Amino acid sequence: MKKLNVANYLLENKIKPSYQRKRIYEYLLEHRNHPNVNVIYDALIDEIPSLSKTTIYNTLKLFVQKNIVEEITIEGNEIRYDLYNPNSHGHFRCDICKNIYDIDLDEEKKDEIADLKGFKVQKAYYHFKGVCKECLEKQKKKT
Amino acid sequence: MKKLNVANYLLENKIKPSYQRKRIYEYLLEHRNHPNVNVIYDALIDEIPSLSKTTIYNTLKLFVQKNIVEEITIEGNEIRYDLYNPNSHGHFRCDICKNIYDIDLDEEKKDEIADLKGFKVQKAYYHFKGVCKECLEKQKKKT
DNA sequence: ATTCTTGCAAATCATTTGCACTTTA
DNA sequence: TAAAGTGCAAATGATTTGCAAGAAT
């Protein structure tokens, strides 16, 4: 049932649903943890031993072009990925555990926050860094 | 006069003002264009032929540690730098000319935009991408 | 003389590219 | 069987690391 849905969804977006593409999309669907290419690779390599990182790069680039996935560049050295999410939201990166969390944004304030006179804005990103709840609690316990 | 100021400023921040460090800091002071390491290297290599990129990396890392410079990770593949600026502001990256512009933010809305319950936020970044005024006008002319 | 700074060369890491093999319609 | 998809191996580009030579106190 689920596999059928993903295949259809890809087809609707003019993407041929190869096995690799389906599994990569399903990974993103089931793990909303903003993975990078290595995380996806490690997760799928046992199941698809022939899988190469090139294919993951190719696939994600295709997904981004077709607007069903978006890139998150919250860290300087790597690109992370998530399903395309039309609801505006921000990202919080924990300095300790490196996890990235989705953050709800106030729709109105978001649009009024910046004075972008003359510039044509296509995308807006709201990134926060600090320490997440879990890591804060772990720190407390140590003391 | 200016050189003396920079040297003193570095000393105040517990940084020994070597020639390279002074010139790199002065570059950032005089060019508020959010350069990456290569841009700084190209700008200084004629004047300091022995300069290496390693030194620029070392120096910028030191400046960031000492909180007089900040990193801007608006693009996935490179780190750009700017003087540390305590006034909250955002960045706009033009997809055409790749320039990065500072953007004024509404102080109040900025703080109320996100519901970060339980998370300890240390830094917030507001990034916008699109087409800048100049490039928009160039596009119009072509038509 | 000891410590700090510089910078070369090599290593690393994420990503891209060229190309040949395989799969699929 | 032509077109599309995959994946190996090499290339690229940004950044880091190890280390030796040079400068400063």
CSV table of C-alpha atoms (C1' of nucleotides) in Angstrom, one decimal:
chain,number,residue,atom,x,y,z
A,1,MET,CA,0.0,0.0,0.0
A,2,LYS,CA,2.6,2.5,1.1
A,3,LYS,CA,5.0,1.6,-1.8
A,4,LEU,CA,2.2,2.1,-4.3
A,5,ASN,CA,1.5,5.5,-2.9
A,6,VAL,CA,5.2,6.6,-3.1
A,7,ALA,CA,5.4,5.3,-6.7
A,8,ASN,CA,2.3,7.2,-7.7
A,9,TYR,CA,3.5,10.3,-5.9
A,10,LEU,CA,6.8,10.2,-7.8
A,11,LEU,CA,4.9,9.6,-11.1
A,12,GLU,CA,2.7,12.6,-10.4
A,13,ASN,CA,5.8,14.7,-10.1
A,14,LYS,CA,7.2,13.3,-13.4
A,15,ILE,CA,9.8,11.1,-11.7
A,16,LYS,CA,10.2,7.5,-12.8
A,17,PRO,CA,9.8,5.5,-9.6
A,18,SER,CA,12.9,3.3,-9.7
A,19,TYR,CA,13.6,1.1,-6.6
A,20,GLN,CA,16.4,3.4,-5.4
A,21,ARG,CA,14.3,6.5,-5.8
A,22,LYS,CA,11.3,5.0,-4.0
A,23,ARG,CA,13.5,3.8,-1.1
A,24,ILE,CA,15.2,7.2,-0.7
A,25,TYR,CA,11.9,9.0,-0.8
A,26,GLU,CA,10.5,6.6,1.7
A,27,TYR,CA,13.5,7.1,4.0
A,28,LEU,CA,12.8,10.8,4.0
A,29,LEU,CA,9.1,10.1,4.6
A,30,GLU,CA,9.7,7.9,7.6
A,31,HIS,CA,12.7,9.7,9.2
A,32,ARG,CA,12.0,13.4,9.6
A,33,ASN,CA,15.5,13.9,10.9
A,34,HIS,CA,16.9,16.1,8.2
A,35,PRO,CA,19.6,13.6,7.1
A,36,ASN,CA,22.6,14.2,5.0
A,37,VAL,CA,23.7,11.9,2.2
A,38,ASN,CA,25.8,9.7,4.5
A,39,VAL,CA,23.0,9.0,6.9
A,40,ILE,CA,20.7,7.9,4.0
A,41,TYR,CA,23.5,5.8,2.6
A,42,ASP,CA,24.2,4.0,5.9
A,43,ALA,CA,20.4,3.4,6.3
A,44,LEU,CA,19.9,1.8,2.9
A,45,ILE,CA,23.2,0.1,2.1
A,46,ASP,CA,22.3,-3.2,3.8
A,47,GLU,CA,19.1,-3.4,1.9
A,48,ILE,CA,20.5,-2.3,-1.4
A,49,PRO,CA,24.2,-3.4,-1.4
A,50,SER,CA,24.8,-2.0,-4.8
A,51,LEU,CA,23.7,1.5,-3.8
A,52,SER,CA,26.2,4.3,-4.4
A,53,LYS,CA,26.3,7.7,-2.9
A,54,THR,CA,26.3,9.1,-6.5
A,55,THR,CA,22.8,7.7,-6.9
A,56,ILE,CA,21.7,9.4,-3.7
A,57,TYR,CA,23.2,12.7,-4.8
A,58,ASN,CA,21.6,12.3,-8.2
A,59,THR,CA,18.2,11.4,-6.7
A,60,LEU,CA,18.2,14.2,-4.2
A,61,LYS,CA,19.1,16.7,-6.8
A,62,LEU,CA,16.3,15.5,-9.0
A,63,PHE,CA,13.9,15.6,-6.0
A,64,VAL,CA,14.9,19.2,-5.3
A,65,GLN,CA,14.4,20.2,-8.9
A,66,LYS,CA,11.0,18.7,-8.9
A,67,ASN,CA,10.2,20.5,-5.7
A,68,ILE,CA,9.4,17.5,-3.5
A,69,VAL,CA,12.5,17.8,-1.3
A,70,GLU,CA,14.4,20.8,0.0
A,71,GLU,CA,18.0,21.5,1.0
A,72,ILE,CA,18.9,22.7,4.5
A,73,THR,CA,22.2,24.5,4.7
A,74,ILE,CA,22.3,25.2,8.4
A,75,GLU,CA,25.9,24.0,8.8
A,76,GLY,CA,28.7,25.3,6.7
A,77,ASN,CA,30.1,22.0,5.5
A,78,GLU,CA,27.2,19.8,4.5
A,79,ILE,CA,23.8,19.8,3.0
A,80,ARG,CA,20.9,18.1,4.7
A,81,TYR,CA,17.6,17.2,3.2
A,82,ASP,CA,13.9,17.2,4.1
A,83,LEU,CA,10.6,16.7,2.4
A,84,TYR,CA,9.4,19.9,0.8
A,85,ASN,CA,7.2,21.6,3.3
A,86,PRO,CA,5.1,24.5,2.1
A,87,ASN,CA,4.2,25.6,5.7
A,88,SER,CA,6.8,28.1,6.7
A,89,HIS,CA,9.0,26.8,9.5
A,90,GLY,CA,12.4,27.3,10.9
A,91,HIS,CA,15.2,25.0,12.0
A,92,PHE,CA,17.0,24.6,15.3
A,93,ARG,CA,20.4,23.0,15.4
A,94,CYS,CA,21.6,21.7,18.7
A,95,ASP,CA,25.3,22.4,19.2
A,96,ILE,CA,25.7,19.3,21.4
A,97,CYS,CA,23.8,16.5,19.7
A,98,LYS,CA,23.8,18.1,16.2
A,99,ASN,CA,20.2,17.2,15.7
A,100,ILE,CA,18.0,19.5,13.7
A,101,TYR,CA,14.5,20.2,14.8
A,102,ASP,CA,11.6,21.9,13.0
A,103,ILE,CA,10.4,25.1,14.5
A,104,ASP,CA,7.0,26.6,14.1
A,105,LEU,CA,6.9,30.2,13.0
A,106,ASP,CA,4.5,33.0,13.4
A,107,GLU,CA,3.2,33.5,9.8
A,108,GLU,CA,2.5,37.2,10.1
A,109,LYS,CA,5.6,38.2,11.9
A,110,LYS,CA,7.7,36.1,9.6
A,111,ASP,CA,6.6,38.2,6.6
A,112,GLU,CA,7.0,41.5,8.3
A,113,ILE,CA,10.3,40.8,10.0
A,114,ALA,CA,12.5,42.2,7.2
A,115,ASP,CA,12.5,45.3,5.1
A,116,LEU,CA,13.5,43.9,1.7
A,117,LYS,CA,12.9,47.0,-0.4
A,118,GLY,CA,13.6,46.4,-4.1
A,119,PHE,CA,14.8,42.8,-3.6
A,120,LYS,CA,12.7,39.9,-5.0
A,121,VAL,CA,12.7,37.3,-2.3
A,122,GLN,CA,12.2,33.7,-3.5
A,123,LYS,CA,13.1,31.8,-0.3
A,124,ALA,CA,13.4,32.6,3.4
A,125,TYR,CA,15.3,30.6,6.0
A,126,TYR,CA,15.1,30.9,9.7
A,127,HIS,CA,17.8,29.1,11.6
A,128,PHE,CA,18.5,28.9,15.2
A,129,LYS,CA,21.4,27.4,17.1
A,130,GLY,CA,21.9,26.5,20.7
A,131,VAL,CA,21.1,23.6,23.0
A,132,CYS,CA,18.0,21.5,22.8
A,133,LYS,CA,15.8,20.4,25.7
A,134,GLU,CA,17.3,17.0,26.0
A,135,CYS,CA,20.9,18.1,26.0
A,136,LEU,CA,20.0,20.9,28.5
A,137,GLU,CA,18.6,18.2,30.9
A,138,LYS,CA,21.6,16.0,30.5
A,139,GLN,CA,23.9,18.9,31.4
A,140,LYS,CA,21.9,19.6,34.5
A,141,LYS,CA,22.2,16.0,35.7
A,142,LYS,CA,26.0,16.2,35.4
A,143,THR,CA,26.1,19.0,38.0
B,1,MET,CA,46.2,56.1,12.6
B,2,LYS,CA,44.0,53.3,11.3
B,3,LYS,CA,46.7,50.7,11.7
B,4,LEU,CA,47.3,51.7,15.3
B,5,ASN,CA,43.5,51.3,15.9
B,6,VAL,CA,43.4,47.9,14.5
B,7,ALA,CA,46.4,46.7,16.4
B,8,ASN,CA,45.0,48.1,19.6
B,9,TYR,CA,41.6,46.5,18.9
B,10,LEU,CA,43.2,43.1,18.4
B,11,LEU,CA,45.2,43.5,21.6
B,12,GLU,CA,42.1,44.4,23.5
B,13,ASN,CA,40.7,41.1,22.4
B,14,LYS,CA,43.8,39.2,23.4
B,15,ILE,CA,45.0,38.7,19.9
B,16,LYS,CA,48.6,39.4,19.0
B,17,PRO,CA,48.5,41.9,16.1
B,18,SER,CA,50.8,40.2,13.5
B,19,TYR,CA,51.0,41.9,10.1
B,20,GLN,CA,48.8,39.2,8.5
B,21,ARG,CA,46.2,39.4,11.2
B,22,LYS,CA,46.0,43.2,11.0
B,23,ARG,CA,45.7,43.1,7.2
B,24,ILE,CA,43.0,40.4,7.3
B,25,TYR,CA,41.0,42.3,9.9
B,26,GLU,CA,41.5,45.6,7.9
B,27,TYR,CA,40.2,43.8,4.8
B,28,LEU,CA,37.0,42.9,6.6
B,29,LEU,CA,36.7,46.4,8.0
B,30,GLU,CA,37.1,48.0,4.6
B,31,HIS,CA,35.1,45.5,2.5
B,32,ARG,CA,31.8,44.7,4.0
B,33,ASN,CA,31.1,42.2,1.3
B,34,HIS,CA,31.0,39.0,3.3
B,35,PRO,CA,34.0,37.5,1.6
B,36,ASN,CA,35.1,33.8,1.7
B,37,VAL,CA,38.7,32.8,2.2
B,38,ASN,CA,39.6,32.9,-1.5
B,39,VAL,CA,38.4,36.5,-1.9
B,40,ILE,CA,40.5,37.6,1.0
B,41,TYR,CA,43.4,35.6,-0.4
B,42,ASP,CA,43.2,37.2,-3.8
B,43,ALA,CA,42.9,40.7,-2.3
B,44,LEU,CA,46.0,40.3,-0.1
B,45,ILE,CA,48.4,38.0,-2.1
B,46,ASP,CA,50.0,40.9,-4.1
B,47,GLU,CA,50.8,42.8,-1.0
B,48,ILE,CA,51.8,39.8,1.1
B,49,PRO,CA,53.3,37.3,-1.5
B,50,SER,CA,54.1,34.7,1.2
B,51,LEU,CA,50.5,34.6,2.5
B,52,SER,CA,49.0,31.2,2.6
B,53,LYS,CA,45.3,30.2,2.8
B,54,THR,CA,46.1,28.2,5.9
B,55,THR,CA,47.0,31.5,7.6
B,56,ILE,CA,43.7,33.0,6.6
B,57,TYR,CA,41.8,30.0,7.9
B,58,ASN,CA,43.8,30.1,11.1
B,59,THR,CA,43.3,33.8,11.6
B,60,LEU,CA,39.5,33.7,10.9
B,61,LYS,CA,39.0,30.8,13.2
B,62,LEU,CA,40.9,32.8,15.9
B,63,PHE,CA,38.8,35.9,15.2
B,64,VAL,CA,35.6,33.8,15.4
B,65,GLN,CA,36.7,32.3,18.7
B,66,LYS,CA,37.5,35.7,20.1
B,67,ASN,CA,34.1,36.9,18.9
B,68,ILE,CA,35.2,39.7,16.7
B,69,VAL,CA,34.2,38.0,13.4
B,70,GLU,CA,31.2,35.8,12.5
B,71,GLU,CA,30.7,33.0,10.0
B,72,ILE,CA,27.9,33.2,7.5
B,73,THR,CA,26.7,29.8,6.1
B,74,ILE,CA,24.1,30.9,3.6
B,75,GLU,CA,25.5,28.7,0.9
B,76,GLY,CA,26.0,25.0,1.3
B,77,ASN,CA,29.5,24.7,0.1
B,78,GLU,CA,31.5,27.6,1.6
B,79,ILE,CA,31.8,29.8,4.7
B,80,ARG,CA,31.7,33.5,4.4
B,81,TYR,CA,32.9,36.0,7.0
B,82,ASP,CA,31.9,39.3,8.4
B,83,LEU,CA,32.8,41.5,11.3
B,84,TYR,CA,30.9,40.5,14.4
B,85,ASN,CA,27.8,42.7,14.4
B,86,PRO,CA,25.7,42.7,17.7
B,87,ASN,CA,22.8,44.4,15.9
B,88,SER,CA,20.5,41.7,14.7
B,89,HIS,CA,20.3,41.6,11.0
B,90,GLY,CA,19.6,39.2,8.2
B,91,HIS,CA,21.3,38.3,5.0
B,92,PHE,CA,20.1,38.3,1.4
B,93,ARG,CA,21.9,36.3,-1.2
B,94,CYS,CA,21.3,37.1,-4.8
B,95,ASP,CA,21.0,34.0,-7.0
B,96,ILE,CA,22.4,35.8,-10.0
B,97,CYS,CA,25.4,37.9,-8.8
B,98,LYS,CA,25.9,35.8,-5.7
B,99,ASN,CA,26.5,39.0,-3.6
B,100,ILE,CA,25.3,38.9,0.0
B,101,TYR,CA,23.6,42.0,1.4
B,102,ASP,CA,22.8,42.9,5.0
B,103,ILE,CA,19.1,43.2,5.8
B,104,ASP,CA,17.7,45.2,8.6
B,105,LEU,CA,15.3,43.3,10.9
B,106,ASP,CA,12.4,44.4,13.0
B,107,GLU,CA,13.8,43.8,16.5
B,108,GLU,CA,10.5,43.0,18.2
B,109,LYS,CA,9.1,40.7,15.5
B,110,LYS,CA,12.4,39.0,15.2
B,111,ASP,CA,12.2,37.8,18.8
B,112,GLU,CA,8.6,36.8,18.6
B,113,ILE,CA,8.7,35.0,15.3
B,114,ALA,CA,9.5,31.6,16.7
B,115,ASP,CA,8.1,29.5,19.5
B,116,LEU,CA,11.3,27.9,20.9
B,117,LYS,CA,9.9,26.3,24.0
B,118,GLY,CA,12.4,24.5,26.0
B,119,PHE,CA,15.3,25.2,23.7
B,120,LYS,CA,18.1,27.5,24.7
B,121,VAL,CA,18.9,29.7,21.6
B,122,GLN,CA,22.3,31.1,21.3
B,123,LYS,CA,22.2,32.4,17.8
B,124,ALA,CA,19.6,33.2,15.2
B,125,TYR,CA,20.1,33.5,11.5
B,126,TYR,CA,17.7,35.1,9.0
B,127,HIS,CA,18.6,34.3,5.4
B,128,PHE,CA,16.8,35.3,2.2
B,129,LYS,CA,17.5,34.3,-1.3
B,130,GLY,CA,16.2,35.7,-4.6
B,131,VAL,CA,17.2,38.4,-7.0
B,132,CYS,CA,18.7,41.8,-5.9
B,133,LYS,CA,17.6,45.2,-7.2
B,134,GLU,CA,20.5,45.5,-9.7
B,135,CYS,CA,20.1,42.1,-11.2
B,136,LEU,CA,16.3,42.7,-11.5
B,137,GLU,CA,17.0,45.8,-13.5
B,138,LYS,CA,19.5,44.1,-15.7
B,139,GLN,CA,16.9,41.4,-16.5
B,140,LYS,CA,14.4,44.1,-17.4
B,141,LYS,CA,16.7,45.8,-19.9
B,142,LYS,CA,17.3,42.5,-21.7
B,143,THR,CA,13.6,42.3,-22.6
C,1,DA,C1',65.6,30.0,24.6
C,2,DT,C1',61.0,29.3,24.5
C,3,DT,C1',56.7,30.1,22.7
C,4,DC,C1',53.8,31.8,19.0
C,5,DT,C1',52.9,32.3,14.1
C,6,DT,C1',53.3,31.2,9.5
C,7,DG,C1',52.8,28.4,5.5
C,8,DC,C1',53.9,24.2,2.7
C,9,DA,C1',52.4,19.7,1.5
C,10,DA,C1',49.4,16.2,2.3
C,11,DA,C1',45.1,14.6,4.1
C,12,DT,C1',40.2,14.8,4.6
C,13,DC,C1',35.4,15.3,3.5
C,14,DA,C1',31.4,16.6,0.8
C,15,DT,C1',30.1,16.8,-3.7
C,16,DT,C1',30.5,16.5,-8.9
C,17,DT,C1',31.9,14.6,-13.2
C,18,DG,C1',33.0,11.2,-16.9
C,19,DC,C1',32.0,7.2,-18.5
C,20,DA,C1',30.6,2.5,-19.0
C,21,DC,C1',27.4,-0.9,-17.6
C,22,DT,C1',22.6,-2.1,-16.7
C,23,DT,C1',17.8,-1.7,-16.7
C,24,DT,C1',13.5,-0.6,-18.6
C,25,DA,C1',9.9,0.9,-21.7
D,1,DT,C1',17.3,-1.0,-29.0
D,2,DA,C1',17.1,3.6,-27.7
D,3,DA,C1',16.6,6.3,-23.7
D,4,DA,C1',17.0,6.5,-18.8
D,5,DG,C1',19.1,5.2,-14.5
D,6,DT,C1',22.9,3.5,-11.8
D,7,DG,C1',27.4,3.3,-9.9
D,8,DC,C1',32.5,3.1,-10.0
D,9,DA,C1',36.6,5.8,-10.1
D,10,DA,C1',38.7,9.9,-10.6
D,11,DA,C1',38.3,15.0,-10.1
D,12,DT,C1',37.2,19.1,-7.7
D,13,DG,C1',36.9,22.4,-4.0
D,14,DA,C1',36.7,23.9,0.7
D,15,DT,C1',38.8,23.1,4.8
D,16,DT,C1',41.9,20.7,8.2
D,17,DT,C1',46.1,18.7,9.9
D,18,DG,C1',51.1,17.6,10.7
D,19,DC,C1',55.0,19.6,10.9
D,20,DA,C1',59.2,22.3,10.0
D,21,DA,C1',61.0,26.9,9.5
D,22,DG,C1',60.7,31.8,11.0
D,23,DA,C1',59.6,35.6,14.0
D,24,DA,C1',58.8,37.7,18.5
D,25,DT,C1',59.4,38.4,23.4
